[in-house]
Amino acid sequence: MEEAGLPFEEPTPISFVAKLRTAEIKQYNEDVTVAAGGMWVFLILACLIQQTTNSEDSFSRRHLNPEGFMTIPEITQYWGYPSEEYQVLTDDGFYLQLNRIPYGKHCPHH
């Protein structure tokens, strides 16, 4: 049956359209899942590469500045000075650590 020169099309059953849309949605979800999986792999690799680069940098920096990871008494001893440590209790209840160099490198007399 034709009206106004247009071929007549049978209406598509709703269940067929629903199945088609469901298949498209499933395919889209699979595509997104694959893309997200690839993104996770990329992010993990990027983090590992960055971590490796940072650890190499800190290792080389440690050799450039040996004092970088020392405590205050270790630094004073490194440079040949004597060192004394004290813990002081303040009036408001806090403990402070004080470091003192009592004399120079070459003068052990007070």
JSON list of C-alpha atoms in Angstrom, two decimals:
[
{"chain": "A", "resi": 1, "resn": "MET", "atom": "CA", "xyz": [0.00, 0.00, 0.00]},
{"chain": "A", "resi": 2, "resn": "GLU", "atom": "CA", "xyz": [1.48, 3.34, -1.04]},
{"chain": "A", "resi": 3, "resn": "GLU", "atom": "CA", "xyz": [0.41, 6.81, -0.06]},
{"chain": "A", "resi": 4, "resn": "ALA", "atom": "CA", "xyz": [1.64, 9.92, -1.85]},
{"chain": "A", "resi": 5, "resn": "GLY", "atom": "CA", "xyz": [4.26, 7.96, -3.73]},
{"chain": "A", "resi": 6, "resn": "LEU", "atom": "CA", "xyz": [6.06, 6.76, -0.57]},
{"chain": "A", "resi": 7, "resn": "PRO", "atom": "CA", "xyz": [6.56, 3.07, 0.00]},
{"chain": "A", "resi": 8, "resn": "PHE", "atom": "CA", "xyz": [4.77, 1.72, 3.01]},
{"chain": "A", "resi": 9, "resn": "GLU", "atom": "CA", "xyz": [7.00, 0.37, 5.77]},
{"chain": "A", "resi": 10, "resn": "GLU", "atom": "CA", "xyz": [5.83, -2.07, 8.35]},
{"chain": "A", "resi": 11, "resn": "PRO", "atom": "CA", "xyz": [6.24, -0.75, 11.85]},
{"chain": "A", "resi": 12, "resn": "THR", "atom": "CA", "xyz": [9.22, -2.21, 13.65]},
{"chain": "A", "resi": 13, "resn": "PRO", "atom": "CA", "xyz": [8.29, -4.20, 16.72]},
{"chain": "A", "resi": 14, "resn": "ILE", "atom": "CA", "xyz": [9.27, -2.47, 19.97]},
{"chain": "A", "resi": 15, "resn": "SER", "atom": "CA", "xyz": [11.03, -5.58, 21.25]},
{"chain": "A", "resi": 16, "resn": "PHE", "atom": "CA", "xyz": [13.34, -5.58, 18.20]},
{"chain": "A", "resi": 17, "resn": "VAL", "atom": "CA", "xyz": [14.23, -1.91, 18.77]},
{"chain": "A", "resi": 18, "resn": "ALA", "atom": "CA", "xyz": [14.76, -2.56, 22.47]},
{"chain": "A", "resi": 19, "resn": "LYS", "atom": "CA", "xyz": [17.07, -5.50, 21.69]},
{"chain": "A", "resi": 20, "resn": "LEU", "atom": "CA", "xyz": [18.97, -3.38, 19.19]},
{"chain": "A", "resi": 21, "resn": "ARG", "atom": "CA", "xyz": [19.38, -0.54, 21.72]},
{"chain": "A", "resi": 22, "resn": "THR", "atom": "CA", "xyz": [20.40, -3.04, 24.40]},
{"chain": "A", "resi": 23, "resn": "ALA", "atom": "CA", "xyz": [23.06, -4.49, 22.08]},
{"chain": "A", "resi": 24, "resn": "GLU", "atom": "CA", "xyz": [24.33, -0.98, 21.30]},
{"chain": "A", "resi": 25, "resn": "ILE", "atom": "CA", "xyz": [24.47, -0.13, 25.01]},
{"chain": "A", "resi": 26, "resn": "LYS", "atom": "CA", "xyz": [26.31, -3.36, 25.80]},
{"chain": "A", "resi": 27, "resn": "GLN", "atom": "CA", "xyz": [28.82, -2.67, 23.02]},
{"chain": "A", "resi": 28, "resn": "TYR", "atom": "CA", "xyz": [29.29, 0.89, 24.29]},
{"chain": "A", "resi": 29, "resn": "ASN", "atom": "CA", "xyz": [29.85, -0.38, 27.84]},
{"chain": "A", "resi": 30, "resn": "GLU", "atom": "CA", "xyz": [32.40, -2.92, 26.58]},
{"chain": "A", "resi": 31, "resn": "ASP", "atom": "CA", "xyz": [34.20, -0.21, 24.61]},
{"chain": "A", "resi": 32, "resn": "VAL", "atom": "CA", "xyz": [34.27, 2.09, 27.63]},
{"chain": "A", "resi": 33, "resn": "THR", "atom": "CA", "xyz": [35.50, -0.74, 29.87]},
{"chain": "A", "resi": 34, "resn": "VAL", "atom": "CA", "xyz": [38.32, -1.57, 27.44]},
{"chain": "A", "resi": 35, "resn": "ALA", "atom": "CA", "xyz": [39.26, 2.11, 27.16]},
{"chain": "A", "resi": 36, "resn": "ALA", "atom": "CA", "xyz": [39.18, 2.51, 30.94]},
{"chain": "A", "resi": 37, "resn": "GLY", "atom": "CA", "xyz": [41.32, -0.61, 31.36]},
{"chain": "A", "resi": 38, "resn": "GLY", "atom": "CA", "xyz": [43.84, 0.82, 28.93]},
{"chain": "A", "resi": 39, "resn": "MET", "atom": "CA", "xyz": [43.79, 4.10, 30.82]},
{"chain": "A", "resi": 40, "resn": "TRP", "atom": "CA", "xyz": [44.51, 2.31, 34.11]},
{"chain": "A", "resi": 41, "resn": "VAL", "atom": "CA", "xyz": [47.46, 0.52, 32.54]},
{"chain": "A", "resi": 42, "resn": "PHE", "atom": "CA", "xyz": [48.76, 3.85, 31.23]},
{"chain": "A", "resi": 43, "resn": "LEU", "atom": "CA", "xyz": [48.36, 5.53, 34.64]},
{"chain": "A", "resi": 44, "resn": "ILE", "atom": "CA", "xyz": [50.10, 2.69, 36.48]},
{"chain": "A", "resi": 45, "resn": "LEU", "atom": "CA", "xyz": [53.01, 2.71, 34.02]},
{"chain": "A", "resi": 46, "resn": "ALA", "atom": "CA", "xyz": [53.30, 6.50, 34.27]},
{"chain": "A", "resi": 47, "resn": "CYS", "atom": "CA", "xyz": [53.40, 6.31, 38.08]},
{"chain": "A", "resi": 48, "resn": "LEU", "atom": "CA", "xyz": [56.03, 3.56, 38.03]},
{"chain": "A", "resi": 49, "resn": "ILE", "atom": "CA", "xyz": [58.21, 5.51, 35.60]},
{"chain": "A", "resi": 50, "resn": "GLN", "atom": "CA", "xyz": [57.83, 8.68, 37.69]},
{"chain": "A", "resi": 51, "resn": "GLN", "atom": "CA", "xyz": [58.68, 6.81, 40.90]},
{"chain": "A", "resi": 52, "resn": "THR", "atom": "CA", "xyz": [61.78, 5.29, 39.31]},
{"chain": "A", "resi": 53, "resn": "THR", "atom": "CA", "xyz": [62.88, 8.72, 38.09]},
{"chain": "A", "resi": 54, "resn": "ASN", "atom": "CA", "xyz": [62.29, 10.30, 41.50]},
{"chain": "A", "resi": 55, "resn": "SER", "atom": "CA", "xyz": [64.16, 7.59, 43.38]},
{"chain": "A", "resi": 56, "resn": "GLU", "atom": "CA", "xyz": [67.15, 7.96, 41.06]},
{"chain": "A", "resi": 57, "resn": "ASP", "atom": "CA", "xyz": [67.08, 11.75, 41.58]},
{"chain": "A", "resi": 58, "resn": "SER", "atom": "CA", "xyz": [66.98, 11.46, 45.36]},
{"chain": "A", "resi": 59, "resn": "PHE", "atom": "CA", "xyz": [69.78, 8.89, 45.27]},
{"chain": "A", "resi": 60, "resn": "SER", "atom": "CA", "xyz": [72.00, 11.22, 43.24]},
{"chain": "A", "resi": 61, "resn": "ARG", "atom": "CA", "xyz": [71.04, 14.23, 45.41]},
{"chain": "A", "resi": 62, "resn": "ARG", "atom": "CA", "xyz": [72.04, 12.30, 48.51]},
{"chain": "A", "resi": 63, "resn": "HIS", "atom": "CA", "xyz": [75.54, 12.01, 47.09]},
{"chain": "A", "resi": 64, "resn": "LEU", "atom": "CA", "xyz": [75.63, 15.71, 46.21]},
{"chain": "A", "resi": 65, "resn": "ASN", "atom": "CA", "xyz": [74.58, 16.86, 49.69]},
{"chain": "A", "resi": 66, "resn": "PRO", "atom": "CA", "xyz": [75.52, 14.38, 52.43]},
{"chain": "A", "resi": 67, "resn": "GLU", "atom": "CA", "xyz": [74.02, 16.67, 55.10]},
{"chain": "A", "resi": 68, "resn": "GLY", "atom": "CA", "xyz": [70.58, 16.48, 53.54]},
{"chain": "A", "resi": 69, "resn": "PHE", "atom": "CA", "xyz": [69.51, 13.45, 55.55]},
{"chain": "A", "resi": 70, "resn": "MET", "atom": "CA", "xyz": [71.55, 14.06, 58.73]},
{"chain": "A", "resi": 71, "resn": "THR", "atom": "CA", "xyz": [70.33, 15.20, 62.14]},
{"chain": "A", "resi": 72, "resn": "ILE", "atom": "CA", "xyz": [71.80, 18.32, 63.77]},
{"chain": "A", "resi": 73, "resn": "PRO", "atom": "CA", "xyz": [74.25, 16.38, 65.99]},
{"chain": "A", "resi": 74, "resn": "GLU", "atom": "CA", "xyz": [75.38, 14.36, 62.95]},
{"chain": "A", "resi": 75, "resn": "ILE", "atom": "CA", "xyz": [76.00, 17.55, 60.96]},
{"chain": "A", "resi": 76, "resn": "THR", "atom": "CA", "xyz": [78.06, 19.17, 63.72]},
{"chain": "A", "resi": 77, "resn": "GLN", "atom": "CA", "xyz": [80.08, 15.97, 64.15]},
{"chain": "A", "resi": 78, "resn": "TYR", "atom": "CA", "xyz": [80.51, 15.75, 60.35]},
{"chain": "A", "resi": 79, "resn": "TRP", "atom": "CA", "xyz": [82.15, 19.19, 60.37]},
{"chain": "A", "resi": 80, "resn": "GLY", "atom": "CA", "xyz": [84.34, 18.35, 63.38]},
{"chain": "A", "resi": 81, "resn": "TYR", "atom": "CA", "xyz": [82.53, 20.33, 66.08]},
{"chain": "A", "resi": 82, "resn": "PRO", "atom": "CA", "xyz": [81.47, 18.98, 69.47]},
{"chain": "A", "resi": 83, "resn": "SER", "atom": "CA", "xyz": [77.75, 18.83, 70.10]},
{"chain": "A", "resi": 84, "resn": "GLU", "atom": "CA", "xyz": [75.53, 18.76, 73.16]},
{"chain": "A", "resi": 85, "resn": "GLU", "atom": "CA", "xyz": [71.81, 17.99, 73.22]},
{"chain": "A", "resi": 86, "resn": "TYR", "atom": "CA", "xyz": [69.33, 19.10, 75.85]},
{"chain": "A", "resi": 87, "resn": "GLN", "atom": "CA", "xyz": [65.61, 18.59, 76.33]},
{"chain": "A", "resi": 88, "resn": "VAL", "atom": "CA", "xyz": [63.90, 21.57, 77.93]},
{"chain": "A", "resi": 89, "resn": "LEU", "atom": "CA", "xyz": [60.38, 21.64, 79.37]},
{"chain": "A", "resi": 90, "resn": "THR", "atom": "CA", "xyz": [58.72, 25.00, 78.73]},
{"chain": "A", "resi": 91, "resn": "ASP", "atom": "CA", "xyz": [56.34, 26.72, 81.16]},
{"chain": "A", "resi": 92, "resn": "ASP", "atom": "CA", "xyz": [53.36, 25.72, 79.01]},
{"chain": "A", "resi": 93, "resn": "GLY", "atom": "CA", "xyz": [54.28, 22.01, 79.00]},
{"chain": "A", "resi": 94, "resn": "PHE", "atom": "CA", "xyz": [56.09, 21.57, 75.68]},
{"chain": "A", "resi": 95, "resn": "TYR", "atom": "CA", "xyz": [59.40, 19.74, 75.33]},
{"chain": "A", "resi": 96, "resn": "LEU", "atom": "CA", "xyz": [62.02, 21.35, 73.11]},
{"chain": "A", "resi": 97, "resn": "GLN", "atom": "CA", "xyz": [65.27, 19.79, 71.96]},
{"chain": "A", "resi": 98, "resn": "LEU", "atom": "CA", "xyz": [68.18, 22.20, 72.06]},
{"chain": "A", "resi": 99, "resn": "ASN", "atom": "CA", "xyz": [71.52, 21.61, 70.36]},
{"chain": "A", "resi": 100, "resn": "ARG", "atom": "CA", "xyz": [74.62, 23.44, 71.50]},
{"chain": "A", "resi": 101, "resn": "ILE", "atom": "CA", "xyz": [78.15, 23.65, 70.15]},
{"chain": "A", "resi": 102, "resn": "PRO", "atom": "CA", "xyz": [80.10, 24.34, 73.36]},
{"chain": "A", "resi": 103, "resn": "TYR", "atom": "CA", "xyz": [83.41, 25.31, 71.74]},
{"chain": "A", "resi": 104, "resn": "GLY", "atom": "CA", "xyz": [85.20, 25.41, 68.39]},
{"chain": "A", "resi": 105, "resn": "LYS", "atom": "CA", "xyz": [86.98, 22.67, 66.48]},
{"chain": "A", "resi": 106, "resn": "HIS", "atom": "CA", "xyz": [90.43, 23.37, 67.81]},
{"chain": "A", "resi": 107, "resn": "CYS", "atom": "CA", "xyz": [89.77, 24.68, 71.34]},
{"chain": "A", "resi": 108, "resn": "PRO", "atom": "CA", "xyz": [88.48, 22.02, 73.75]},
{"chain": "A", "resi": 109, "resn": "HIS", "atom": "CA", "xyz": [89.07, 24.44, 76.65]},
{"chain": "A", "resi": 110, "resn": "HIS", "atom": "CA", "xyz": [86.08, 26.43, 77.89]}
]
